Coordinates of C-alpha atoms in Angstrom, one line a residue:
Chain A
M1 CA -84.5 17.7 25.7
F2 CA -85.9 20.9 24.1
A3 CA -82.9 23.0 25.1
F4 CA -80.6 20.4 23.7
L5 CA -82.5 20.4 20.4
V6 CA -82.5 24.2 20.2
R7 CA -78.8 24.4 20.9
R8 CA -77.9 21.7 18.4
L9 CA -80.1 23.3 15.7
G10 CA -78.6 26.7 16.4
Q11 CA -75.2 25.3 16.0
A12 CA -76.2 23.7 12.6
V13 CA -77.5 27.1 11.4
I14 CA -74.2 28.8 12.3
V15 CA -72.2 26.2 10.5
M16 CA -74.5 26.6 7.4
L17 CA -73.9 30.4 7.6
V18 CA -70.1 29.9 7.7
I19 CA -70.3 27.5 4.7
S20 CA -72.4 30.0 2.7
I21 CA -70.0 32.8 3.4
L22 CA -67.0 30.6 2.3
S23 CA -68.9 29.4 -0.8
F24 CA -69.9 32.9 -1.7
S25 CA -66.4 34.3 -1.4
I26 CA -65.3 31.6 -3.9
Q27 CA -67.8 33.2 -6.3
D28 CA -65.9 36.4 -6.1
E29 CA -62.6 34.7 -6.9
L30 CA -63.6 32.4 -9.8
G31 CA -64.4 33.9 -13.2
D32 CA -66.4 37.0 -14.2
P33 CA -70.2 36.6 -14.3
L34 CA -70.5 39.5 -16.7
R35 CA -68.3 38.0 -19.3
E36 CA -70.2 34.7 -19.0
L37 CA -73.4 36.6 -19.7
V38 CA -72.6 39.0 -22.5
G39 CA -69.3 37.7 -24.0
Q40 CA -66.3 39.9 -24.8
S41 CA -67.8 42.0 -27.7
V42 CA -69.5 44.5 -25.5
S43 CA -67.9 48.0 -25.0
E44 CA -66.4 49.0 -21.7
A45 CA -69.1 51.7 -21.0
V46 CA -72.0 49.2 -21.4
R47 CA -70.1 46.8 -19.3
N48 CA -69.8 49.2 -16.4
E49 CA -73.4 50.1 -16.7
L50 CA -74.4 46.4 -16.6
R51 CA -72.0 45.9 -13.7
E52 CA -73.8 48.7 -11.7
E53 CA -77.2 47.3 -12.7
M54 CA -76.4 43.8 -11.6
G55 CA -75.0 45.1 -8.3
L56 CA -71.5 43.7 -8.9
N57 CA -70.0 46.9 -7.6
D58 CA -71.8 46.8 -4.3
P59 CA -69.8 46.1 -1.1
F60 CA -69.2 42.4 -0.2
L61 CA -71.7 42.3 2.6
V62 CA -74.5 43.7 0.5
Q63 CA -73.8 41.2 -2.2
Y64 CA -73.7 38.4 0.3
W65 CA -76.9 39.4 1.9
R66 CA -78.6 39.4 -1.5
F67 CA -77.1 35.9 -2.2
L68 CA -78.3 34.6 1.2
R69 CA -81.8 35.9 0.7
N70 CA -82.0 34.2 -2.7
A71 CA -80.4 31.0 -1.4
V72 CA -83.0 30.7 1.4
Q73 CA -85.7 30.9 -1.3
G74 CA -84.0 28.1 -3.2
D75 CA -82.3 30.3 -5.8
L76 CA -78.6 29.5 -6.0
G77 CA -77.9 31.2 -9.4
T78 CA -77.9 30.0 -12.9
S79 CA -75.4 27.5 -14.3
Y80 CA -73.2 29.1 -17.0
F81 CA -72.9 25.8 -18.9
F82 CA -76.4 24.4 -18.6
K83 CA -78.2 27.8 -18.8
R84 CA -80.6 26.5 -16.1
P85 CA -81.0 27.2 -12.4
A86 CA -78.0 25.5 -10.6
L87 CA -80.2 23.9 -7.9
E88 CA -82.3 22.3 -10.7
V89 CA -79.2 20.8 -12.3
I90 CA -78.1 19.4 -9.0
M91 CA -81.5 18.0 -8.2
D92 CA -81.4 16.2 -11.6
K93 CA -78.1 14.6 -10.6
L94 CA -78.9 13.9 -7.0
P95 CA -80.8 10.6 -7.5
A96 CA -77.9 9.0 -9.3
T97 CA -75.5 9.8 -6.4
I98 CA -78.1 8.7 -3.8
D99 CA -78.4 5.3 -5.6
L100 CA -74.7 4.9 -5.4
V101 CA -74.5 5.9 -1.7
V102 CA -77.5 3.7 -0.8
A103 CA -75.9 0.7 -2.5
A104 CA -72.5 1.3 -0.9
T105 CA -74.1 1.7 2.5
F106 CA -75.9 -1.6 1.9
W107 CA -72.5 -3.4 1.3
I108 CA -71.0 -1.7 4.3
L109 CA -73.8 -2.7 6.7
A110 CA -74.2 -6.2 5.3
F111 CA -70.6 -7.1 5.7
S112 CA -69.0 -4.9 8.4
I113 CA -71.3 -5.9 11.2
P114 CA -71.1 -9.7 10.9
V115 CA -67.4 -9.7 10.1
G116 CA -66.5 -7.2 12.8
V117 CA -68.5 -9.0 15.5
F118 CA -67.1 -12.3 14.5
A119 CA -63.5 -11.0 14.6
A120 CA -64.1 -9.6 18.1
I121 CA -65.6 -12.8 19.5
R122 CA -63.0 -15.1 17.9
P123 CA -59.9 -13.0 17.6
N124 CA -57.7 -16.0 17.0
H125 CA -59.8 -17.7 14.4
L126 CA -58.2 -18.0 10.9
F127 CA -61.2 -16.1 9.4
S128 CA -60.7 -13.2 11.8
K129 CA -57.0 -12.9 11.0
L130 CA -57.7 -13.0 7.3
A131 CA -60.4 -10.4 7.7
M132 CA -58.1 -8.1 9.6
G133 CA -55.4 -8.6 7.0
F134 CA -57.8 -7.8 4.2
S135 CA -59.1 -4.8 6.0
I136 CA -55.7 -3.1 6.2
V137 CA -55.1 -3.8 2.6
G138 CA -58.6 -2.4 1.8
I139 CA -57.8 0.8 3.7
S140 CA -54.5 1.2 1.9
V141 CA -55.9 1.0 -1.7
P142 CA -57.2 4.3 -2.8
V143 CA -60.8 4.3 -4.1
F144 CA -60.0 5.2 -7.6
L145 CA -57.5 2.3 -7.9
T146 CA -60.1 -0.2 -6.7
A147 CA -62.4 1.3 -9.3
I148 CA -59.8 1.0 -12.1
F149 CA -59.0 -2.6 -11.0
L150 CA -62.6 -3.6 -11.0
I151 CA -63.2 -2.1 -14.4
Y152 CA -60.1 -3.8 -15.8
L153 CA -61.0 -7.2 -14.4
F154 CA -64.8 -7.3 -14.9
A155 CA -65.3 -5.0 -17.9
V156 CA -62.2 -5.2 -20.0
E157 CA -60.8 -8.7 -19.4
L158 CA -63.9 -10.7 -18.5
G159 CA -66.5 -8.5 -20.1
W160 CA -69.2 -9.4 -17.6
L161 CA -70.2 -6.0 -16.3
P162 CA -70.6 -2.6 -17.9
S163 CA -67.9 -0.1 -17.1
Y164 CA -69.7 3.3 -17.4
G165 CA -73.1 4.9 -17.1
R166 CA -76.2 4.2 -15.2
G167 CA -78.1 1.7 -17.4
D168 CA -81.9 1.5 -17.4
T169 CA -83.6 3.6 -14.8
L170 CA -87.1 3.5 -13.5
I171 CA -89.1 6.6 -12.6
M172 CA -90.6 6.5 -9.2
F173 CA -92.5 9.0 -7.0
G174 CA -93.0 11.8 -9.5
D175 CA -89.7 12.3 -11.3
W176 CA -87.3 10.4 -9.1
E177 CA -85.1 8.2 -11.3
T178 CA -83.5 5.2 -9.8
S179 CA -81.2 2.4 -11.0
L180 CA -82.1 0.2 -8.0
M181 CA -85.3 -1.1 -9.6
T182 CA -84.1 -2.6 -12.9
I183 CA -81.8 -5.5 -13.5
D184 CA -79.8 -3.5 -16.0
G185 CA -79.5 -0.6 -13.6
L186 CA -78.3 -2.9 -10.8
T187 CA -75.6 -4.5 -13.0
H188 CA -74.4 -0.9 -13.8
L189 CA -74.5 -0.1 -10.1
L190 CA -72.5 -3.1 -8.9
L191 CA -68.9 -2.0 -9.6
P192 CA -69.3 1.6 -8.6
S193 CA -71.0 0.8 -5.4
I194 CA -68.4 -1.8 -4.5
S195 CA -65.5 0.6 -5.1
L196 CA -67.2 3.3 -3.1
A197 CA -67.7 0.9 -0.2
S198 CA -64.1 -0.5 -0.5
V199 CA -62.5 2.0 1.8
I200 CA -65.1 2.6 4.4
L201 CA -66.1 -1.1 4.8
P202 CA -62.7 -2.2 6.2
L203 CA -62.6 0.8 8.4
F204 CA -66.0 -0.2 9.9
V205 CA -64.9 -3.8 10.4
R206 CA -61.9 -2.5 12.4
I207 CA -64.0 0.0 14.5
I208 CA -66.7 -2.6 15.3
R209 CA -64.1 -5.2 16.2
S210 CA -62.1 -2.9 18.5
E211 CA -65.1 -1.4 20.2
M212 CA -66.7 -4.8 20.7
M213 CA -63.5 -6.3 22.1
E214 CA -63.3 -3.4 24.6
V215 CA -66.9 -4.0 25.7
L216 CA -66.3 -7.7 26.0
E217 CA -63.6 -6.9 28.6
S218 CA -65.9 -4.8 30.7
E219 CA -67.2 -5.8 34.1
Y220 CA -70.8 -6.1 33.3
V221 CA -70.1 -8.6 30.5
K222 CA -67.9 -10.6 32.9
F223 CA -70.8 -10.5 35.3
A224 CA -73.2 -11.7 32.6
W225 CA -70.9 -14.7 32.0
A226 CA -70.8 -15.4 35.7
K227 CA -74.6 -15.4 35.8
G228 CA -74.4 -18.2 33.2
L229 CA -76.3 -16.4 30.5
K230 CA -76.4 -17.9 27.1
K231 CA -73.5 -16.9 24.8
R232 CA -75.7 -15.5 22.1
R233 CA -77.6 -13.3 24.5
I234 CA -74.4 -11.9 26.0
W235 CA -72.8 -11.2 22.6
M236 CA -75.8 -9.7 21.0
L237 CA -77.8 -8.0 23.8
H238 CA -75.0 -7.0 26.2
A239 CA -72.0 -6.5 24.1
F240 CA -73.1 -5.6 20.5
K241 CA -75.8 -3.2 21.6
N242 CA -73.2 -1.1 23.4
T243 CA -70.7 -1.1 20.6
L244 CA -73.2 0.6 18.4
L245 CA -72.9 4.0 20.2
P246 CA -69.4 4.8 19.0
V247 CA -70.2 3.3 15.7
I248 CA -73.1 5.7 15.2
T249 CA -70.8 8.7 15.8
V250 CA -68.1 7.4 13.4
G251 CA -70.8 6.6 10.9
G252 CA -72.0 10.2 10.7
V253 CA -68.5 11.4 9.8
Q254 CA -67.9 8.6 7.3
L255 CA -71.1 9.5 5.4
G256 CA -69.5 12.9 4.7
I257 CA -66.3 11.2 3.5
M258 CA -68.4 8.9 1.3
V259 CA -70.1 11.8 -0.4
S260 CA -66.7 13.4 -1.2
Y261 CA -65.4 10.0 -2.5
T262 CA -68.4 9.9 -4.9
I263 CA -66.4 12.5 -6.9
L264 CA -63.7 9.9 -7.5
T265 CA -66.0 6.9 -8.1
E266 CA -68.3 8.8 -10.4
T267 CA -65.4 10.2 -12.4
V268 CA -63.9 6.7 -13.0
F269 CA -67.3 5.2 -13.9
Q270 CA -68.7 8.3 -15.6
W271 CA -71.6 7.9 -13.3
P272 CA -74.0 10.8 -14.1
G273 CA -74.3 12.0 -10.5
M274 CA -73.4 15.1 -8.4
G275 CA -69.7 14.3 -8.0
F276 CA -69.0 13.9 -11.7
M277 CA -71.0 17.1 -12.3
F278 CA -68.9 18.9 -9.7
L279 CA -65.7 18.0 -11.3
E280 CA -67.0 19.0 -14.8
A281 CA -68.2 22.3 -13.3
I282 CA -64.7 22.8 -11.8
N283 CA -63.1 22.2 -15.2
R284 CA -65.5 24.5 -17.0
V285 CA -65.2 27.2 -14.2
D286 CA -69.0 27.1 -13.9
T287 CA -69.0 29.1 -10.7
P288 CA -72.7 29.1 -9.8
L289 CA -72.9 25.4 -10.1
I290 CA -69.7 24.9 -7.9
V291 CA -71.2 27.2 -5.2
A292 CA -74.6 25.5 -5.4
Y293 CA -72.9 22.1 -5.0
L294 CA -70.9 23.2 -2.0
I295 CA -74.1 24.6 -0.3
V296 CA -76.1 21.4 -1.1
V297 CA -73.3 19.1 0.1
G298 CA -72.6 21.3 3.1
L299 CA -76.3 21.0 4.0
I300 CA -76.2 17.2 3.7
F301 CA -73.2 17.1 6.0
V302 CA -74.8 19.4 8.5
I303 CA -78.1 17.6 8.5
T304 CA -76.5 14.1 9.0
N305 CA -74.2 15.4 11.7
T306 CA -77.1 17.0 13.5
V307 CA -79.3 13.9 13.2
V308 CA -76.5 11.7 14.4
D309 CA -75.9 13.9 17.4
I310 CA -79.6 13.9 18.3
I311 CA -79.9 10.2 17.9
Y312 CA -76.7 9.8 20.0
G313 CA -78.2 12.1 22.6
L314 CA -81.4 10.0 22.7
V315 CA -79.7 6.6 22.8
N316 CA -76.9 7.4 25.2
P317 CA -78.3 8.1 28.7
T318 CA -75.0 9.8 29.8
V319 CA -75.5 12.8 27.5
K320 CA -77.2 15.5 29.3
L321 CA -80.2 16.7 27.3
T322 CA -81.3 19.4 29.6
G323 CA -78.9 22.0 28.3
Q324 CA -77.1 22.3 31.7
Q325 CA -73.3 21.9 31.7
Chain B
M1 CA -15.6 16.6 24.6
T2 CA -15.7 13.9 21.9
S3 CA -15.6 11.1 24.5
S4 CA -18.5 12.5 26.4
T5 CA -20.7 12.9 23.3
F6 CA -19.7 9.4 22.3
E7 CA -20.8 8.2 25.7
T8 CA -24.2 9.9 25.6
R9 CA -24.7 8.5 22.2
S10 CA -23.9 4.9 23.3
D11 CA -26.1 5.5 26.3
L12 CA -28.9 6.5 24.1
W13 CA -28.3 3.4 21.9
Q14 CA -28.4 1.3 25.1
R15 CA -31.7 2.9 26.1
I16 CA -33.2 2.3 22.7
K17 CA -31.9 -1.3 22.7
S18 CA -33.5 -2.1 26.0
S19 CA -36.8 -0.4 25.3
L20 CA -40.0 -2.1 24.7
V21 CA -40.5 -0.6 21.3
Y22 CA -37.1 -1.9 20.1
H23 CA -37.8 -5.4 21.4
S24 CA -41.2 -5.5 19.8
F25 CA -39.9 -4.2 16.6
T26 CA -37.2 -6.9 16.3
H27 CA -39.8 -9.6 17.1
N28 CA -42.4 -8.4 14.6
R29 CA -41.7 -9.5 11.1
T30 CA -44.5 -7.3 9.6
A31 CA -43.1 -4.2 11.3
M32 CA -39.5 -4.9 10.1
A33 CA -40.7 -5.7 6.6
S34 CA -42.7 -2.5 6.3
A35 CA -39.9 -0.4 7.7
A36 CA -37.5 -2.0 5.2
V37 CA -39.9 -1.3 2.3
L38 CA -40.3 2.3 3.4
L39 CA -36.6 2.7 3.7
I40 CA -35.9 1.2 0.2
F41 CA -38.6 3.5 -1.3
M42 CA -37.2 6.6 0.4
L43 CA -33.6 5.7 -0.6
A44 CA -34.7 5.0 -4.2
A45 CA -36.6 8.3 -4.3
V46 CA -33.7 10.4 -2.8
T47 CA -31.1 8.8 -5.2
A48 CA -33.5 8.9 -8.2
P49 CA -31.4 11.5 -10.1
L50 CA -28.4 9.1 -9.8
I51 CA -30.0 5.7 -10.4
A52 CA -32.8 6.5 -12.9
P53 CA -31.8 5.6 -16.5
Y54 CA -33.4 8.8 -17.9
D55 CA -34.5 12.2 -16.6
P56 CA -38.3 12.2 -17.0
W57 CA -38.5 16.0 -16.3
D58 CA -36.2 16.8 -19.3
Q59 CA -38.2 16.8 -22.5
T60 CA -35.2 16.3 -24.7
Q61 CA -34.6 12.9 -23.2
F62 CA -37.7 11.2 -24.5
D63 CA -39.3 10.8 -27.9
I64 CA -43.0 10.4 -28.8
M65 CA -41.9 7.6 -31.2
D66 CA -41.1 5.5 -28.1
S67 CA -44.6 5.8 -26.7
E68 CA -46.5 2.8 -25.2
I69 CA -43.6 0.3 -25.4
P70 CA -44.6 -2.7 -23.1
P71 CA -42.3 -3.9 -20.3
V72 CA -39.5 -6.4 -20.9
G73 CA -40.9 -9.9 -21.1
S74 CA -43.9 -9.0 -23.3
E75 CA -44.1 -8.8 -27.0
G76 CA -42.7 -5.7 -28.7
A77 CA -40.6 -4.8 -25.7
D78 CA -37.5 -2.7 -25.9
D79 CA -34.3 -3.4 -23.8
R80 CA -33.8 0.3 -23.2
F81 CA -37.0 0.5 -21.2
V82 CA -37.2 -2.2 -18.5
L83 CA -40.7 -1.4 -17.3
G84 CA -41.9 0.0 -20.7
T85 CA -42.8 3.6 -21.6
D86 CA -45.9 5.8 -21.1
A87 CA -47.9 7.6 -23.8
M88 CA -45.3 10.4 -24.0
G89 CA -42.5 7.9 -24.6
R90 CA -41.0 8.4 -21.1
D91 CA -39.2 5.5 -19.4
M92 CA -41.7 4.1 -16.8
L93 CA -38.9 3.2 -14.3
S94 CA -37.4 6.6 -14.2
T95 CA -40.7 8.4 -14.1
M96 CA -41.8 6.2 -11.2
L97 CA -38.6 6.8 -9.3
Y98 CA -39.1 10.5 -9.5
G99 CA -42.9 10.2 -8.9
T100 CA -42.4 8.2 -5.7
G101 CA -40.1 10.9 -4.5
I102 CA -42.8 13.5 -5.1
S103 CA -45.5 11.4 -3.4
I104 CA -43.3 10.7 -0.3
A105 CA -42.2 14.4 -0.1
I106 CA -45.8 15.6 -0.2
G107 CA -46.8 13.0 2.4
I108 CA -44.0 14.0 4.8
F109 CA -44.2 17.8 4.5
A110 CA -48.0 17.9 4.6
T111 CA -47.9 15.9 7.8
I112 CA -45.3 18.1 9.3
L113 CA -47.4 21.2 8.5
Q114 CA -50.5 19.6 10.0
C115 CA -48.6 18.6 13.1
L116 CA -47.2 22.1 13.6
I117 CA -50.5 23.9 13.3
G118 CA -52.6 21.2 15.0
V119 CA -50.2 20.7 18.0
S120 CA -50.0 24.4 18.7
I121 CA -53.7 24.9 18.6
G122 CA -54.4 21.7 20.5
L123 CA -51.9 22.7 23.3
V124 CA -53.4 26.2 23.7
A125 CA -57.0 24.9 23.6
G126 CA -56.3 22.1 26.1
Y127 CA -54.2 24.1 28.5
F128 CA -56.1 27.3 28.7
G129 CA -59.6 25.8 28.3
G130 CA -62.7 28.0 28.6
R131 CA -64.1 30.1 25.8
L132 CA -60.9 29.9 23.7
D133 CA -61.1 26.1 23.9
S134 CA -64.7 25.9 22.8
F135 CA -64.2 28.4 20.0
L136 CA -61.1 26.6 18.6
M137 CA -62.8 23.2 18.9
R138 CA -66.0 24.4 17.2
F139 CA -63.8 25.8 14.5
A140 CA -62.1 22.4 14.1
D141 CA -65.6 20.7 13.9
I142 CA -66.6 23.0 11.1
Q143 CA -63.3 22.4 9.3
L144 CA -63.7 18.6 9.7
S145 CA -67.3 18.7 8.2
F146 CA -65.7 19.6 4.9
T147 CA -63.6 16.7 3.8
T148 CA -60.0 17.4 2.8
L149 CA -60.5 16.1 -0.7
M150 CA -63.3 18.6 -1.3
V151 CA -61.5 21.5 0.3
A152 CA -58.4 20.7 -1.8
I153 CA -60.3 20.4 -5.0
I154 CA -61.9 23.8 -4.5
I155 CA -58.8 25.7 -3.3
I156 CA -56.7 24.3 -6.2
A157 CA -59.4 25.1 -8.7
V158 CA -59.6 28.7 -7.4
F159 CA -55.8 28.9 -7.4
Q160 CA -55.5 27.6 -11.0
A161 CA -58.1 30.0 -12.2
T162 CA -56.7 33.1 -10.5
A163 CA -52.9 32.5 -10.8
G164 CA -53.0 30.7 -14.2
L165 CA -52.1 27.1 -15.0
K166 CA -48.5 27.7 -15.8
F167 CA -47.8 29.4 -12.5
Y168 CA -49.7 26.6 -10.7
N169 CA -47.7 23.9 -12.5
D170 CA -44.4 25.5 -11.3
F171 CA -45.6 25.6 -7.7
A172 CA -47.9 22.6 -7.6
I173 CA -45.9 20.8 -4.8
I174 CA -46.0 23.8 -2.5
V175 CA -49.7 24.4 -3.1
I176 CA -50.6 20.8 -2.5
V177 CA -48.6 20.6 0.7
L178 CA -50.2 23.8 2.0
V179 CA -53.7 22.7 1.2
I180 CA -53.4 19.2 2.7
G181 CA -51.4 20.6 5.6
I182 CA -54.0 23.2 6.5
A183 CA -57.1 21.1 5.9
E184 CA -56.1 18.3 8.2
W185 CA -54.8 20.2 11.3
P186 CA -58.0 19.4 13.4
Q187 CA -56.9 15.7 13.6
Y188 CA -53.8 16.7 15.5
A189 CA -55.5 19.5 17.5
R190 CA -58.1 17.1 18.8
T191 CA -55.6 14.4 19.8
V192 CA -53.2 16.8 21.5
R193 CA -56.1 18.5 23.3
A194 CA -57.4 15.3 24.7
C195 CA -53.9 14.4 25.9
V196 CA -53.4 17.8 27.5
L197 CA -56.7 17.6 29.4
A198 CA -55.5 14.2 30.8
E199 CA -52.0 15.4 31.6
K200 CA -53.0 18.8 33.1
K201 CA -54.5 17.1 36.1
K202 CA -51.3 15.3 37.0
E203 CA -49.1 16.4 39.9
Y204 CA -46.0 17.2 37.9
V205 CA -47.9 20.0 36.1
D206 CA -49.0 21.4 39.5
A207 CA -45.4 21.2 40.7
A208 CA -44.1 23.1 37.6
R209 CA -46.8 25.7 38.3
V210 CA -45.9 26.0 41.9
I211 CA -42.2 26.7 41.2
G212 CA -43.4 29.6 39.1
L213 CA -42.8 28.5 35.5
K214 CA -44.6 30.4 32.7
P215 CA -47.6 28.6 31.2
M216 CA -45.9 28.4 27.8
T217 CA -42.9 26.7 29.3
I218 CA -45.1 24.2 31.1
V219 CA -47.0 23.5 27.9
Y220 CA -44.0 23.1 25.7
R221 CA -41.4 21.6 28.0
H222 CA -43.5 19.5 30.3
I223 CA -46.8 18.5 28.7
L224 CA -45.8 18.3 25.0
P225 CA -43.3 15.5 25.5
N226 CA -46.0 13.4 27.1
T227 CA -48.2 13.6 24.1
F228 CA -45.5 12.2 21.9
S229 CA -46.7 8.6 21.5
P230 CA -50.3 9.3 20.3
L231 CA -48.8 11.9 18.0
L232 CA -46.5 9.3 16.5
V233 CA -49.4 6.9 15.8
I234 CA -51.7 9.5 14.1
S235 CA -48.7 10.8 12.1
T236 CA -48.5 7.5 10.3
V237 CA -52.2 7.5 9.5
Q238 CA -52.0 11.2 8.4
A239 CA -49.0 10.6 6.2
A240 CA -50.7 7.7 4.5
N241 CA -53.8 9.8 4.1
A242 CA -51.9 12.8 2.7
I243 CA -50.3 10.5 0.1
I244 CA -53.7 9.1 -0.8
T245 CA -55.2 12.6 -1.1
E246 CA -52.4 13.8 -3.3
A247 CA -52.8 10.8 -5.5
A248 CA -56.6 11.3 -5.7
L249 CA -56.1 15.0 -6.6
S250 CA -53.6 14.2 -9.3
F251 CA -55.9 11.5 -10.6
L252 CA -58.6 14.1 -11.0
G253 CA -56.2 16.4 -12.8
L254 CA -55.9 18.9 -9.9
G255 CA -52.6 17.7 -8.5
M256 CA -49.2 17.3 -9.9
P257 CA -48.9 18.3 -13.6
I258 CA -48.0 15.6 -16.1
T259 CA -44.7 17.2 -16.8
K260 CA -43.6 16.5 -13.2
P261 CA -45.8 13.5 -12.4
S262 CA -46.5 12.0 -9.0
L263 CA -47.7 8.4 -8.8
G264 CA -51.3 9.7 -9.0
S265 CA -50.7 11.7 -12.2
L266 CA -49.1 8.7 -13.7
I267 CA -52.2 6.6 -12.9
R268 CA -54.4 9.2 -14.4
N269 CA -52.2 9.3 -17.5
G270 CA -52.4 5.6 -17.9
F271 CA -56.1 5.2 -17.2
E272 CA -57.0 6.5 -20.7
F273 CA -54.9 3.6 -22.2
I274 CA -56.2 0.8 -20.0
F275 CA -59.0 0.0 -22.5
S276 CA -56.6 -0.3 -25.4
G277 CA -54.5 -2.9 -23.5
S278 CA -51.6 -0.7 -22.2
W279 CA -52.0 -2.0 -18.7
W280 CA -48.4 -1.2 -17.5
I281 CA -48.8 2.6 -17.5
T282 CA -51.4 2.3 -14.8
A283 CA -50.4 -1.0 -13.1
F284 CA -46.8 -0.2 -12.0
P285 CA -47.4 3.2 -10.4
A286 CA -50.6 1.8 -8.8
L287 CA -48.7 -1.1 -7.3
I288 CA -46.0 1.1 -5.9
L289 CA -48.6 3.5 -4.5
I290 CA -50.5 0.6 -2.7
V291 CA -47.3 -1.0 -1.3
L292 CA -46.1 2.4 -0.1
I293 CA -49.4 3.2 1.7
L294 CA -49.7 -0.4 3.0
A295 CA -46.2 -0.2 4.5
I296 CA -47.0 3.0 6.3
N297 CA -50.3 1.7 7.6
L298 CA -48.8 -1.6 8.8
L299 CA -46.1 0.3 10.6
G300 CA -48.8 2.6 12.2
D301 CA -50.8 -0.5 13.3
W302 CA -47.8 -2.0 15.0
L303 CA -47.0 1.3 16.7
R304 CA -50.6 1.6 17.9
D305 CA -50.3 -1.8 19.5
V306 CA -46.9 -1.2 21.1
L307 CA -47.5 2.3 22.5
N308 CA -50.0 2.9 25.2
P309 CA -53.3 2.2 23.5
K310 CA -55.7 3.9 25.9
L311 CA -54.9 7.4 25.0
Y312 CA -56.0 7.5 21.4
D313 CA -58.2 4.5 20.9
K314 CA -61.3 6.6 20.6

């Protein structure tokens, strides 16, 4: 177990290093930090002096090493636009994105499991066929179109729900702002979270259904039927429990996809989260903020993937945890 | 010579006609309908310069005075523009015909590029195994942990900033195809590798090795053809995803420029006007985009059911 953990964590560290190198090399390509700092009115000689002083003429590896040392201490540079530490800007925006992801995950779990399981148990039922039909339509509609459609229907035509912003927020645990605790916040959250869930939910329905159908065909489930066990017990305890394994793996990957889709959802709904901020940073060529976003999102991906792998290793007895091949 | 080619051709037709895939296709209404829709879209896109009433890429052919005219059937419509005009006064029908072509072209070429890179790497990793295999697959894992959309946003932003917006606008299609093509190769590499690992153990590969064929010949001539069906299935998913990614990029303003719009840039263009009631600028391209992706996905679903499901179910 210990060897497995060490190996998996070592791998996570290597991936983070690769991500940091890639992000850092973007910094070299995008914009000139000196111009952002002093403007264009400074003479060439002063410029070169400053350049030398800031270490911008150092070799790539020296600069990268400095960047890495600062990054590990939580210093990811200062945003050109906000004139504040980039990490601080991101931490301000993070709660809004987490609200969105939590709400979308709620929709996904609340609907995909019952619908997927039902569609597997009763594949010929009308409801199952409808659900499968809807799921392929759901996969085929891009996130931003679902978002636009929801805005048009519920905000423009019917006028029931707000189309942009976060609404009232409540401050919890120190300075963590959340929309999940106020009625106004929840009404603002409804449309963005549904559109974020709209692509991943149908995918989960399909995965749960196909995995569960496969398990239902297996020998031990047939044996359980032969033993005369109760339907409910076979479905839930024997079959469903074993469909969860592949679902966990896919879930880890999908969380990453969901974070990148927040860029689209937040842009359509002008949701003041990380994704919206990232796109604005791209448009303003706010390089330190872009790099900081990449590092933070990369870290989120790496942590979730590592946690998913470790959970998978713990739950699945066929994975060797001793580190031997 | 002509008669022999004719014979082999009719032989091939006979083989296709008696195959399971053909039988299933002709007995599956969804599959036939999806294929028909795709065919019509492709035909319309290819013949767009001939059938479109106007040339949307030619600025002299539209007038800002014609902007936001609703489609025929609603109040204030103009017979010259069947589906109305956008905010720049371009005919929606013509713009969409050209835009569909761009979206389909990006989908096809990006998928081909992914396939070429992914299949080569997957074959090498699967056949030679060992250190090379684990290195390549780790690399694929890292690449997959960045989603394509994010990679594409960053690369295009860097490209726009370094090469200039005008240069980017001229070469947008090529850049997008390259970005989506390169970002998604691990999907193919993983599928092919899994197939190769399964095929490698079979006797026909041993036989080929025993008669002294070179590894590359075995890989390309013997193993590759047997990975064809799972490749076909993931190709449909990948093409649909490539079209969605391009549309998303264009919607964010990082894809096709508005002077040569794809379906996604048209939707972005129309989104600003949706609150003032000009629904058609968004709705028509959105509908075409959804039908296009749906047709590809339905065709892919059908293929998945027909071809051997065990190989790529996981």
